[in-house]
Short mmCIF file of C-alpha atoms (C1' of nucleotides) in Angstrom, two decimals:
data_model
loop_
_atom_site.label_atom_id
_atom_site.label_comp_id
_atom_site.label_asym_id
_atom_site.label_seq_id
_atom_site.Cartn_x
_atom_site.Cartn_y
_atom_site.Cartn_z
CA MET A 24 17.14 35.94 13.66
CA GLY A 25 15.29 36.44 10.43
CA ASP A 26 17.64 34.33 8.35
CA ARG A 27 16.76 31.87 5.62
CA ALA A 28 17.83 28.66 7.30
CA ALA A 29 15.79 29.41 10.42
CA LYS A 30 12.76 30.38 8.37
CA ASP A 31 13.04 27.20 6.32
CA ALA A 32 13.27 25.14 9.50
CA LEU A 33 10.14 26.77 10.88
CA PHE A 34 8.12 26.20 7.73
CA ALA A 35 9.42 22.64 7.55
CA GLU A 36 7.78 22.12 10.94
CA PHE A 37 4.45 23.33 9.59
CA ALA A 38 4.87 21.28 6.44
CA ALA A 39 5.36 18.13 8.52
CA VAL A 40 1.75 18.50 9.58
CA GLY A 41 0.70 19.33 6.02
CA LYS A 42 2.43 16.25 4.64
CA ALA A 43 0.58 14.07 7.12
CA LEU A 44 -2.68 15.47 5.77
CA GLY A 45 -1.68 14.74 2.19
CA SER A 46 -2.97 11.19 1.84
CA PRO A 47 -6.60 10.09 1.46
CA LYS A 48 -6.04 7.06 3.64
CA ARG A 49 -4.48 9.04 6.46
CA LEU A 50 -7.39 11.46 6.39
CA GLU A 51 -9.75 8.52 6.57
CA LEU A 52 -7.85 7.26 9.61
CA LEU A 53 -8.16 10.68 11.25
CA ASP A 54 -11.88 10.64 10.48
CA LEU A 55 -12.23 7.28 12.19
CA LEU A 56 -10.08 8.31 15.14
CA ALA A 57 -12.26 11.37 15.66
CA GLN A 58 -14.94 8.89 16.76
CA GLY A 59 -12.75 7.42 19.48
CA PRO A 60 -9.59 5.36 20.07
CA ARG A 61 -9.01 2.26 17.98
CA SER A 62 -6.51 -0.53 17.52
CA VAL A 63 -4.36 -0.90 14.42
CA GLU A 64 -6.07 -3.98 13.07
CA ASP A 65 -9.47 -2.47 13.63
CA LEU A 66 -8.46 0.65 11.76
CA ALA A 67 -7.00 -1.41 8.94
CA ASN A 68 -10.32 -3.19 8.47
CA ALA A 69 -12.38 -0.03 8.74
CA ALA A 70 -10.25 1.86 6.24
CA ASP A 71 -9.79 -1.08 3.88
CA LEU A 72 -6.02 -1.20 4.29
CA GLY A 73 -3.40 -3.91 4.65
CA LEU A 74 -2.10 -4.22 8.18
CA SER A 75 1.44 -3.07 7.36
CA THR A 76 0.15 -0.22 5.26
CA CYS A 77 -2.16 0.91 8.02
CA SER A 78 0.63 0.70 10.56
CA ALA A 79 2.89 2.76 8.30
CA HIS A 80 0.27 5.47 7.90
CA LEU A 81 -0.30 5.56 11.64
CA GLN A 82 3.43 5.88 12.21
CA ARG A 83 3.42 8.82 9.87
CA LEU A 84 0.57 10.49 11.75
CA LEU A 85 2.36 9.78 15.00
CA ALA A 86 5.60 11.32 13.76
CA ALA A 87 3.63 14.39 12.68
CA GLY A 88 2.16 14.65 16.17
CA LEU A 89 -1.45 14.26 15.06
CA VAL A 90 -2.19 11.07 16.96
CA ALA A 91 -1.13 9.48 20.24
CA THR A 92 -0.75 5.86 21.29
CA ARG A 93 -1.52 3.96 24.45
CA ARG A 94 -0.53 0.38 25.01
CA ASP A 95 -3.02 -2.06 26.56
CA GLY A 96 -1.43 -5.49 26.84
CA THR A 97 -0.61 -6.73 23.40
CA ARG A 98 -2.81 -4.14 21.70
CA ILE A 99 -2.01 -0.54 20.85
CA TRP A 100 -4.76 2.05 20.87
CA TYR A 101 -4.38 5.04 18.61
CA SER A 102 -6.29 8.25 19.29
CA LEU A 103 -6.28 11.84 18.08
CA ALA A 104 -3.67 14.01 19.74
CA GLY A 105 -6.37 16.55 20.55
CA ASP A 106 -9.63 18.14 19.53
CA ASP A 107 -7.65 20.75 17.62
CA VAL A 108 -6.60 17.99 15.22
CA ALA A 109 -10.25 17.16 14.56
CA ALA A 110 -10.85 20.88 14.03
CA LEU A 111 -8.01 21.04 11.53
CA PHE A 112 -9.45 18.10 9.64
CA ALA A 113 -12.92 19.66 9.62
CA ASN A 114 -11.38 22.91 8.43
CA LEU A 115 -9.56 21.15 5.61
CA ARG A 116 -12.79 19.48 4.50
CA SER A 117 -14.67 22.72 4.42
CA VAL A 118 -11.96 24.43 2.39
CA ALA A 119 -12.14 21.52 -0.07
CA GLN A 120 -15.91 21.83 -0.17
CA ARG A 121 -15.80 25.56 -0.81
CA HIS A 122 -12.98 25.74 -3.32
CA ARG A 123 -13.01 22.42 -5.15
CA PRO A 124 -16.12 21.95 -7.26
CA HIS A 125 -15.65 18.18 -7.54
CA THR A 126 -15.96 17.76 -3.81
CA GLU A 127 -19.69 18.38 -3.72
CA GLN A 128 -20.10 15.92 -6.56
CA ALA A 129 -18.06 13.28 -4.73
CA ARG A 130 -20.04 13.93 -1.57
CA ARG A 131 -23.32 13.30 -3.34
CA ALA A 132 -22.01 10.19 -5.00
CA TYR A 133 -21.02 8.84 -1.62
CA LEU A 134 -23.97 9.92 0.51
CA GLY A 135 -26.59 8.95 -2.06
CA PRO A 136 -29.53 11.00 -3.28
CA ASP A 137 -30.18 13.84 -0.87
CA ASP A 138 -33.87 13.11 -0.75
CA THR A 139 -34.10 13.61 2.98
CA GLU A 140 -34.63 16.81 4.85
CA GLN A 141 -31.79 17.66 7.20
CA ILE A 142 -31.61 19.23 10.59
CA ASP A 143 -28.68 20.92 12.30
CA LEU A 144 -27.27 19.96 15.67
CA ALA A 145 -28.60 22.99 17.58
CA GLU A 146 -32.13 22.36 16.33
CA LEU A 147 -31.73 18.64 17.04
CA LEU A 148 -30.86 19.32 20.67
CA ARG A 149 -33.81 21.66 21.08
CA ARG A 150 -36.22 19.06 19.72
CA ALA A 151 -34.67 16.31 21.78
CA GLU A 152 -35.03 18.30 24.97
CA ALA A 153 -38.63 19.05 24.14
CA GLY A 154 -39.15 15.30 23.76
CA ASP A 155 -40.56 15.55 20.22
CA VAL A 156 -38.02 13.25 18.67
CA VAL A 157 -35.82 10.21 19.20
CA VAL A 158 -32.13 10.85 18.60
CA LEU A 159 -30.62 7.79 16.94
CA ASP A 160 -26.92 6.97 16.74
CA VAL A 161 -26.37 4.58 13.81
CA ARG A 162 -22.60 4.15 14.12
CA PRO A 163 -21.06 0.81 15.11
CA ALA A 164 -21.55 0.05 18.81
CA PRO A 165 -17.92 0.67 19.89
CA GLU A 166 -18.05 4.19 18.53
CA TYR A 167 -21.25 4.85 20.43
CA ALA A 168 -19.57 3.52 23.55
CA ALA A 169 -16.64 5.89 23.05
CA GLY A 170 -18.97 8.87 23.24
CA HIS A 171 -22.34 9.92 21.86
CA LEU A 172 -24.83 12.77 21.92
CA PRO A 173 -26.61 13.10 25.28
CA GLY A 174 -29.74 10.97 25.31
CA ALA A 175 -29.04 9.24 22.00
CA VAL A 176 -30.18 5.66 21.40
CA SER A 177 -27.74 3.28 19.72
CA ILE A 178 -28.78 1.03 16.84
CA PRO A 179 -25.93 0.41 14.40
CA LEU A 180 -27.01 0.70 10.77
CA ASP A 181 -26.49 -2.99 9.99
CA GLU A 182 -28.82 -4.01 12.82
CA LEU A 183 -31.41 -1.34 12.17
CA GLU A 184 -33.75 -3.35 9.96
CA ASP A 185 -34.01 -6.11 12.61
CA ARG A 186 -34.45 -3.73 15.52
CA LEU A 187 -37.06 -1.37 14.16
CA ALA A 188 -39.42 -2.36 16.96
CA GLU A 189 -37.19 -0.63 19.50
CA LEU A 190 -38.05 2.75 18.02
CA PRO A 191 -41.36 4.31 19.08
CA GLU A 192 -43.72 4.71 16.13
CA ASP A 193 -45.28 7.94 17.33
CA ARG A 194 -42.14 10.07 17.34
CA GLU A 195 -39.93 11.30 14.57
CA VAL A 196 -36.46 9.75 14.44
CA ILE A 197 -33.39 11.91 13.89
CA ALA A 198 -30.35 9.90 12.87
CA TYR A 199 -26.76 11.06 13.11
CA CYS A 200 -23.41 9.43 12.50
CA ARG A 201 -19.71 10.34 12.26
CA GLY A 202 -19.99 13.67 10.57
CA ALA A 203 -21.15 15.68 7.62
CA TYR A 204 -19.41 13.35 5.16
CA CYS A 205 -20.52 10.04 6.66
CA ALA A 206 -23.08 7.93 4.82
CA LEU A 207 -24.49 5.97 7.76
CA ALA A 208 -27.21 8.40 8.83
CA HIS A 209 -28.33 8.98 5.24
CA ASP A 210 -28.63 5.25 4.66
CA ALA A 211 -30.49 4.86 7.94
CA VAL A 212 -33.03 7.54 7.07
CA ARG A 213 -33.68 5.94 3.69
CA LEU A 214 -34.23 2.60 5.40
CA LEU A 215 -36.55 4.11 8.02
CA SER A 216 -38.54 6.00 5.40
CA ALA A 217 -38.93 2.81 3.41
CA HIS A 218 -40.54 1.29 6.50
CA GLY A 219 -42.97 4.17 6.79
CA ARG A 220 -41.25 5.92 9.67
CA GLN A 221 -40.89 9.67 10.02
CA ALA A 222 -37.14 10.16 9.89
CA ARG A 223 -34.62 12.88 9.24
CA CYS A 224 -30.89 13.15 9.10
CA ALA A 225 -28.63 15.45 11.12
CA THR A 226 -26.38 17.61 8.92
CA ASP A 227 -23.45 17.03 11.24
CA GLY A 228 -22.19 14.26 13.48
CA ILE A 229 -19.86 13.49 16.33
CA LEU A 230 -16.87 15.10 14.66
CA GLU A 231 -18.52 18.51 14.40
CA TRP A 232 -20.02 18.05 17.87
CA ARG A 233 -16.58 17.48 19.35
CA VAL A 234 -15.04 20.35 17.40
CA ALA A 235 -17.74 22.64 18.78
CA GLY A 236 -16.55 21.60 22.25
CA LEU A 237 -19.93 20.17 23.23
CA PRO A 238 -20.02 17.38 25.80
CA VAL A 239 -20.39 13.72 24.86
CA GLN A 240 -22.01 11.08 26.99
CA PHE A 241 -20.53 7.67 27.77
CA ARG A 242 -23.43 5.59 29.09
CA ALA A 243 -26.85 4.94 27.68
CA ALA A 244 -29.53 7.45 28.59
CA MET B 12 -24.05 5.01 -1.92
CA GLY B 13 -21.72 4.13 0.87
CA ASP B 14 -19.40 2.14 -1.33
CA ARG B 15 -15.61 2.07 -1.27
CA ALA B 16 -14.91 3.72 -4.60
CA ALA B 17 -17.13 6.70 -3.78
CA LYS B 18 -15.62 7.05 -0.32
CA ASP B 19 -12.12 6.93 -1.75
CA ALA B 20 -13.03 9.59 -4.30
CA LEU B 21 -14.37 11.85 -1.56
CA PHE B 22 -11.29 11.50 0.61
CA ALA B 23 -9.09 12.01 -2.44
CA GLU B 24 -10.74 15.41 -2.79
CA PHE B 25 -9.82 16.28 0.79
CA ALA B 26 -6.33 14.93 0.32
CA ALA B 27 -5.79 17.19 -2.69
CA VAL B 28 -5.96 20.10 -0.29
CA GLY B 29 -3.75 18.28 2.19
CA LYS B 30 -1.11 17.54 -0.44
CA ALA B 31 -0.99 21.22 -1.36
CA LEU B 32 -0.21 21.98 2.29
CA GLY B 33 2.58 19.40 2.38
CA SER B 34 5.49 21.54 1.23
CA PRO B 35 7.35 24.18 3.25
CA LYS B 36 7.70 26.41 0.23
CA ARG B 37 4.03 26.29 -0.63
CA LEU B 38 3.14 27.19 2.94
CA GLU B 39 5.52 30.09 2.73
CA LEU B 40 3.77 31.22 -0.44
CA LEU B 41 0.41 31.02 1.32
CA ASP B 42 1.84 33.04 4.18
CA LEU B 43 2.96 35.74 1.75
CA LEU B 44 -0.33 35.69 -0.16
CA ALA B 45 -2.21 36.19 3.09
CA GLN B 46 -0.71 39.69 3.08
CA GLY B 47 -2.14 40.52 -0.32
CA PRO B 48 -1.94 39.62 -4.04
CA ARG B 49 1.47 39.24 -5.64
CA SER B 50 3.07 38.44 -8.96
CA VAL B 51 4.99 35.23 -9.61
CA GLU B 52 8.41 36.85 -9.85
CA ASP B 53 7.82 38.84 -6.70
CA LEU B 54 6.80 35.70 -4.84
CA ALA B 55 9.83 33.84 -6.16
CA ASN B 56 12.14 36.52 -4.76
CA ALA B 57 10.32 36.75 -1.45
CA ALA B 58 10.33 32.99 -0.93
CA ASP B 59 13.84 32.46 -2.25
CA LEU B 60 12.75 30.25 -5.12
CA GLY B 61 13.66 29.88 -8.77
CA LEU B 62 11.06 31.28 -11.12
CA SER B 63 10.06 27.91 -12.61
CA THR B 64 9.95 26.31 -9.20
CA CYS B 65 7.79 29.09 -7.84
CA SER B 66 5.47 28.87 -10.81
CA ALA B 67 5.17 25.11 -10.37
CA HIS B 68 4.26 25.48 -6.69
CA LEU B 69 1.70 28.14 -7.53
CA GLN B 70 0.20 25.85 -10.17
CA ARG B 71 -0.12 23.21 -7.53
CA LEU B 72 -1.87 25.58 -5.14
CA LEU B 73 -4.12 26.69 -7.98
CA ALA B 74 -5.03 23.12 -8.88
CA ALA B 75 -5.86 22.48 -5.23
CA GLY B 76 -8.15 25.50 -5.23
CA LEU B 77 -6.27 27.40 -2.54
CA VAL B 78 -5.31 30.40 -4.65
CA ALA B 79 -6.80 32.38 -7.52
CA THR B 80 -5.21 34.28 -10.39
CA ARG B 81 -5.97 37.51 -12.13
CA ARG B 82 -4.20 38.67 -15.25
CA ASP B 83 -3.05 42.28 -15.54
CA GLY B 84 -1.32 42.81 -18.86
CA THR B 85 1.77 40.66 -18.97
CA ARG B 86 1.72 40.06 -15.23
CA ILE B 87 -0.30 37.49 -13.30
CA TRP B 88 -1.43 38.25 -9.76
CA TYR B 89 -1.92 35.38 -7.41
CA SER B 90 -4.08 35.75 -4.31
CA LEU B 91 -5.63 33.49 -1.68
CA ALA B 92 -8.87 31.86 -2.76
CA GLY B 93 -10.51 33.11 0.44
CA ASP B 94 -10.09 33.99 4.07
CA ASP B 95 -10.93 30.40 4.95
CA VAL B 96 -7.64 29.38 3.34
CA ALA B 97 -5.77 31.76 5.63
CA ALA B 98 -7.73 30.28 8.53
CA LEU B 99 -6.75 26.76 7.49
CA PHE B 100 -3.10 27.77 7.35
CA ALA B 101 -3.31 29.45 10.77
CA ASN B 102 -5.01 26.34 12.11
CA LEU B 103 -2.27 24.11 10.73
CA ARG B 104 0.39 26.27 12.35
CA SER B 105 -1.27 26.13 15.71
CA VAL B 106 -1.60 22.35 15.55
CA ALA B 107 2.11 22.16 14.74
CA GLN B 108 2.86 24.50 17.62
CA ARG B 109 0.80 22.47 20.06
CA HIS B 110 1.79 18.96 19.06
CA ARG B 111 5.30 19.23 17.69
CA PRO B 112 7.85 20.22 20.30
CA HIS B 113 10.46 21.29 17.75
CA THR B 114 8.15 23.98 16.42
CA GLU B 115 8.56 26.27 19.41
CA GLN B 116 12.30 25.83 19.17
CA ALA B 117 12.29 26.69 15.46
CA ARG B 118 10.08 29.70 16.18
CA ARG B 119 12.52 31.06 18.71
CA ALA B 120 15.47 30.48 16.45
CA TYR B 121 13.74 32.45 13.72
CA LEU B 122 12.21 35.28 15.75
CA GLY B 123 15.28 35.85 17.89
CA PRO B 124 15.46 36.21 21.67
CA ASP B 125 12.01 36.95 23.03
CA ASP B 126 13.27 39.80 25.12
CA THR B 127 10.35 42.05 24.28
CA GLU B 128 7.01 42.22 25.99
CA GLN B 129 4.12 41.40 23.69
CA ILE B 130 0.63 42.72 23.37
CA ASP B 131 -2.39 41.09 21.73
CA LEU B 132 -4.45 42.63 18.97
CA ALA B 133 -7.51 43.43 21.09
CA GLU B 134 -5.39 45.29 23.65
CA LEU B 135 -3.49 47.00 20.85
CA LEU B 136 -6.70 48.38 19.37
CA ARG B 137 -7.88 49.61 22.74
CA ARG B 138 -4.62 51.49 23.33
CA ALA B 139 -4.59 52.86 19.82
CA GLU B 140 -8.11 54.24 20.18
CA ALA B 141 -7.19 55.81 23.49
CA GLY B 142 -4.29 57.50 21.68
CA ASP B 143 -1.63 56.15 24.08
CA VAL B 144 0.41 54.45 21.40
CA VAL B 145 1.56 54.58 17.78
CA VAL B 146 0.71 51.48 15.78
CA LEU B 147 3.56 50.73 13.41
CA ASP B 148 3.39 48.48 10.36
CA VAL B 149 6.93 47.30 9.53
CA ARG B 150 6.11 45.15 6.50
CA PRO B 151 7.29 46.13 3.00
CA ALA B 152 5.28 49.04 1.58
CA PRO B 153 3.27 47.03 -0.99
CA GLU B 154 1.91 44.80 1.76
CA TYR B 155 0.87 47.84 3.77
CA ALA B 156 -0.83 49.22 0.67
CA ALA B 157 -2.74 45.95 0.23
CA GLY B 158 -4.34 46.37 3.65
CA HIS B 159 -3.27 47.34 7.15
CA LEU B 160 -4.63 47.86 10.65
CA PRO B 161 -6.81 50.95 10.92
CA GLY B 162 -4.68 53.96 11.81
CA ALA B 163 -1.35 52.20 11.43
CA VAL B 164 1.73 54.07 10.24
CA SER B 165 3.96 52.37 7.64
CA ILE B 166 7.72 52.27 7.98
CA PRO B 167 9.19 49.10 6.45
CA LEU B 168 11.81 47.47 8.65
CA ASP B 169 14.70 48.18 6.28
CA GLU B 170 13.92 51.91 6.30
CA LEU B 171 13.22 52.13 10.01
CA GLU B 172 16.64 53.18 11.19
CA ASP B 173 16.68 56.13 8.75
CA ARG B 174 13.15 57.22 9.50
CA LEU B 175 13.13 57.15 13.30
CA ALA B 176 12.38 60.86 13.36
CA GLU B 177 8.89 60.21 11.96
CA LEU B 178 7.88 58.46 15.17
CA PRO B 179 6.86 60.68 18.10
CA GLU B 180 9.23 60.28 21.05
CA ASP B 181 6.58 60.70 23.73
CA ARG B 182 4.44 57.73 22.81
CA GLU B 183 5.06 54.02 22.97
CA VAL B 184 5.37 52.26 19.62
CA ILE B 185 3.61 48.98 18.98
CA ALA B 186 4.97 47.15 15.96
CA TYR B 187 3.18 44.43 14.04
CA CYS B 188 3.91 42.49 10.87
CA ARG B 189 2.63 39.50 8.90
CA GLY B 190 1.67 37.25 11.73
CA ALA B 191 2.67 35.37 14.83
CA TYR B 192 5.56 33.67 13.03
CA CYS B 193 6.98 36.70 11.25
CA ALA B 194 10.26 38.16 12.41
CA LEU B 195 9.82 41.74 11.16
CA ALA B 196 8.09 43.20 14.21
CA HIS B 197 10.49 41.49 16.61
CA ASP B 198 13.48 42.89 14.73
CA ALA B 199 11.84 46.33 14.65
CA VAL B 200 11.27 46.36 18.39
CA ARG B 201 14.86 45.38 19.06
CA LEU B 202 16.01 48.20 16.79
CA LEU B 203 13.70 50.75 18.44
CA SER B 204 14.76 49.67 21.94
CA ALA B 205 18.39 50.04 20.93
CA HIS B 206 17.58 53.65 20.06
CA GLY B 207 16.04 54.26 23.43
CA ARG B 208 12.43 54.15 22.31
CA GLN B 209 9.60 52.55 24.22
CA ALA B 210 8.49 49.75 21.94
CA ARG B 211 6.54 46.54 22.07
CA CYS B 212 5.57 43.84 19.65
CA ALA B 213 2.08 42.61 18.76
CA THR B 214 1.69 38.86 19.26
CA ASP B 215 -0.24 38.58 16.01
CA GLY B 216 -0.28 40.29 12.65
CA ILE B 217 -2.32 40.79 9.52
CA LEU B 218 -2.91 37.09 8.99
CA GLU B 219 -4.62 36.61 12.35
CA TRP B 220 -6.42 39.93 11.92
CA ARG B 221 -7.89 38.77 8.62
CA VAL B 222 -8.78 35.36 9.98
CA ALA B 223 -10.68 37.06 12.80
CA GLY B 224 -12.70 38.83 10.12
CA LEU B 225 -11.66 42.29 11.28
CA PRO B 226 -11.58 45.10 8.73
CA VAL B 227 -8.38 46.28 7.07
CA GLN B 228 -7.75 49.78 5.84
CA PHE B 229 -6.37 50.70 2.42
CA ARG B 230 -5.26 54.32 2.72
CA ALA B 231 -3.00 56.02 5.20
CA ALA B 232 -4.64 57.32 8.35
"C1'" DA C 3 10.12 -21.37 28.62
"C1'" DC C 4 6.54 -21.74 25.00
"C1'" DA C 5 2.77 -20.75 22.02
"C1'" DG C 6 -0.18 -17.15 20.51
"C1'" DT C 7 -1.63 -12.43 19.37
"C1'" DA C 8 -0.89 -7.63 17.94
"C1'" DT C 9 2.14 -4.54 15.93
"C1'" DT C 10 6.31 -2.77 13.88
"C1'" DC C 11 10.33 -3.17 10.97
"C1'" DC C 12 12.60 -4.34 6.58
"C1'" DA C 13 13.58 -4.65 1.62
"C1'" DA C 14 12.01 -3.81 -2.77
"C1'" DC C 15 9.21 -2.19 -6.30
"C1'" DG C 16 6.58 1.28 -8.91
"C1'" DA C 17 4.42 5.89 -8.60
"C1'" DA C 18 4.46 10.63 -7.52
"C1'" DT C 19 7.08 14.98 -6.42
"C1'" DA C 20 10.67 18.81 -6.42
"C1'" DT C 21 13.97 21.26 -8.92
"C1'" DT C 22 16.47 22.90 -12.94
"C1'" DG C 23 17.37 25.34 -17.36
"C1'" DG C 24 15.67 26.34 -21.56
"C1'" DA C 25 11.96 26.55 -25.00
"C1'" DG C 26 7.34 28.26 -25.80
"C1'" DA C 27 3.14 31.25 -25.21
"C1'" DA C 28 0.54 35.48 -24.11
"C1'" DG C 29 0.24 40.32 -23.87
"C1'" DG C 30 2.01 45.36 -24.33
"C1'" DG C 31 4.39 49.17 -26.51
"C1'" DC C 32 6.52 50.96 -30.45
"C1'" DG D 7 5.04 43.45 -37.43
"C1'" DC D 8 8.83 43.04 -33.86
"C1'" DC D 9 10.87 43.06 -29.46
"C1'" DC D 10 10.41 42.92 -24.57
"C1'" DT D 11 8.45 41.24 -20.28
"C1'" DT D 12 6.19 37.78 -17.63
"C1'" DC D 13 4.88 33.48 -16.95
"C1'" DT D 14 4.02 28.47 -18.11
"C1'" DC D 15 5.33 24.19 -20.14
"C1'" DC D 16 8.68 20.51 -21.00
"C1'" DA D 17 12.24 16.98 -20.25
"C1'" DA D 18 15.50 15.04 -17.17
"C1'" DT D 19 17.19 14.42 -12.65
"C1'" DA D 20 17.21 13.02 -7.81
"C1'" DT D 21 14.23 12.12 -3.99
"C1'" DT D 22 10.41 10.76 -1.45
"C1'" DC D 23 6.20 8.03 -0.81
"C1'" DG D 24 2.83 4.00 -0.83
"C1'" DT D 25 2.24 -0.76 -0.82
"C1'" DT D 26 3.45 -5.54 -0.19
"C1'" DG D 27 4.72 -9.92 2.25
"C1'" DG D 28 7.52 -11.82 5.46
"C1'" DA D 29 10.65 -11.51 9.44
"C1'" DA D 30 11.37 -9.50 13.94
"C1'" DT D 31 9.56 -7.57 18.36
"C1'" DA D 32 6.61 -6.98 22.45
"C1'" DC D 33 3.53 -8.64 25.41
"C1'" DT D 34 0.07 -12.31 27.54
"C1'" DG D 35 -1.36 -16.62 29.43
"C1'" DT D 36 -0.15 -21.27 30.63
#
DNA sequence: ACAGTATTCCAACGAATATTGGAGAAGGGC
DNA sequence: GCCCTTCTCCAATATTCGTTGGAATACTGT
């Protein structure tokens, strides 16, 4: 008790989790998995990785205990090991944001000009319940299917321009996506604004929603 | 906006924090720094590192934005960049604890037999205010000086056996130390019990106290 | 059993990281 | 100015990590 070897072993356990968080691509995989379970090939495409490389990263996350697998026939579905893993990831992002000046810069470069007014999730829910606004989920359809905000309508960003007619013209649209560092909702709002719609962007997305422990819905409203 | 290069740059920012968390020794340094500022040489001794090695790790933490430095004459004091860094570390530990089976095993091996009853911080405060118990800080004196629980008495573990007389015999002693994974309080309680004292161990320590945003005290009660 | 699909394993390369001792730099006291 | 303390930088080492393409494995449907 209290000796060096035991202390080193304990901190090595913690570091195993830290090491898993030490690669941009693995963090991107965690970000994707926070939206719902996915297969290896799907993840490889989404994260712009070779199949072997993606598999290797997933193995690493698995060994660290951050993800879990479930076999379905010939396909293997990876998912987060728990909501606490999503919370850890969110925590890591916010530390980066607060203590690394370049992060804000990188965020802006990725999300595009922050010309749009934003709205937080609590306010969004209040408005949605009052019926003032349409809540729009612009993530790919499978992610919507894996869980979305109660009452949200799904129109993936790449179909949005063709499906504008499905959105009522008399109500403001509030778009959300994966999380605070996801570009989809920002792009959607720019597209909607360009078509003369009243649109705003949620500051957060499904990741933050899940971390807050709020309930997701599985079927369309 | 929304392109690969920008996304990669953003996740590289997050990963810079992750990489800093990917070494047992750096995590140990963060754990020590959560107790208060320290000099390089002091940290090297405490973490059982060579001076150059320690300096290199600290540089890495500094580059990641997790720690800050302050020069005082010929000595440089390192400290955590913020309480959110301590929270991130605590979060990482709890993910390890929950999802990595070996962690619990390593914890037990380090802390020793969990023969002692434990008490959480909220309950500890309640008892202390009621005057039922003595709250005992068994960390090294400089850590106590850098901030301790309100009303706590300081007797470092390695002086405890010689200073038993300072503790009243008619009240139960509750010992605390750096945090949930620190062995000092456990060792102290075993020592006190062996001397026939009523003693218990706090489940948490200064790290969790700080993360909870509770106030620390700087002078003796 | 066979063909087909999804994933992991393997070997090999270059890149990044940890550790070391010793030289160098920055500041304080005389 | 000079010496002393404290820390960082440097060069060299061993190790670990990321990526790749192709072979091996696991399962499905016929």
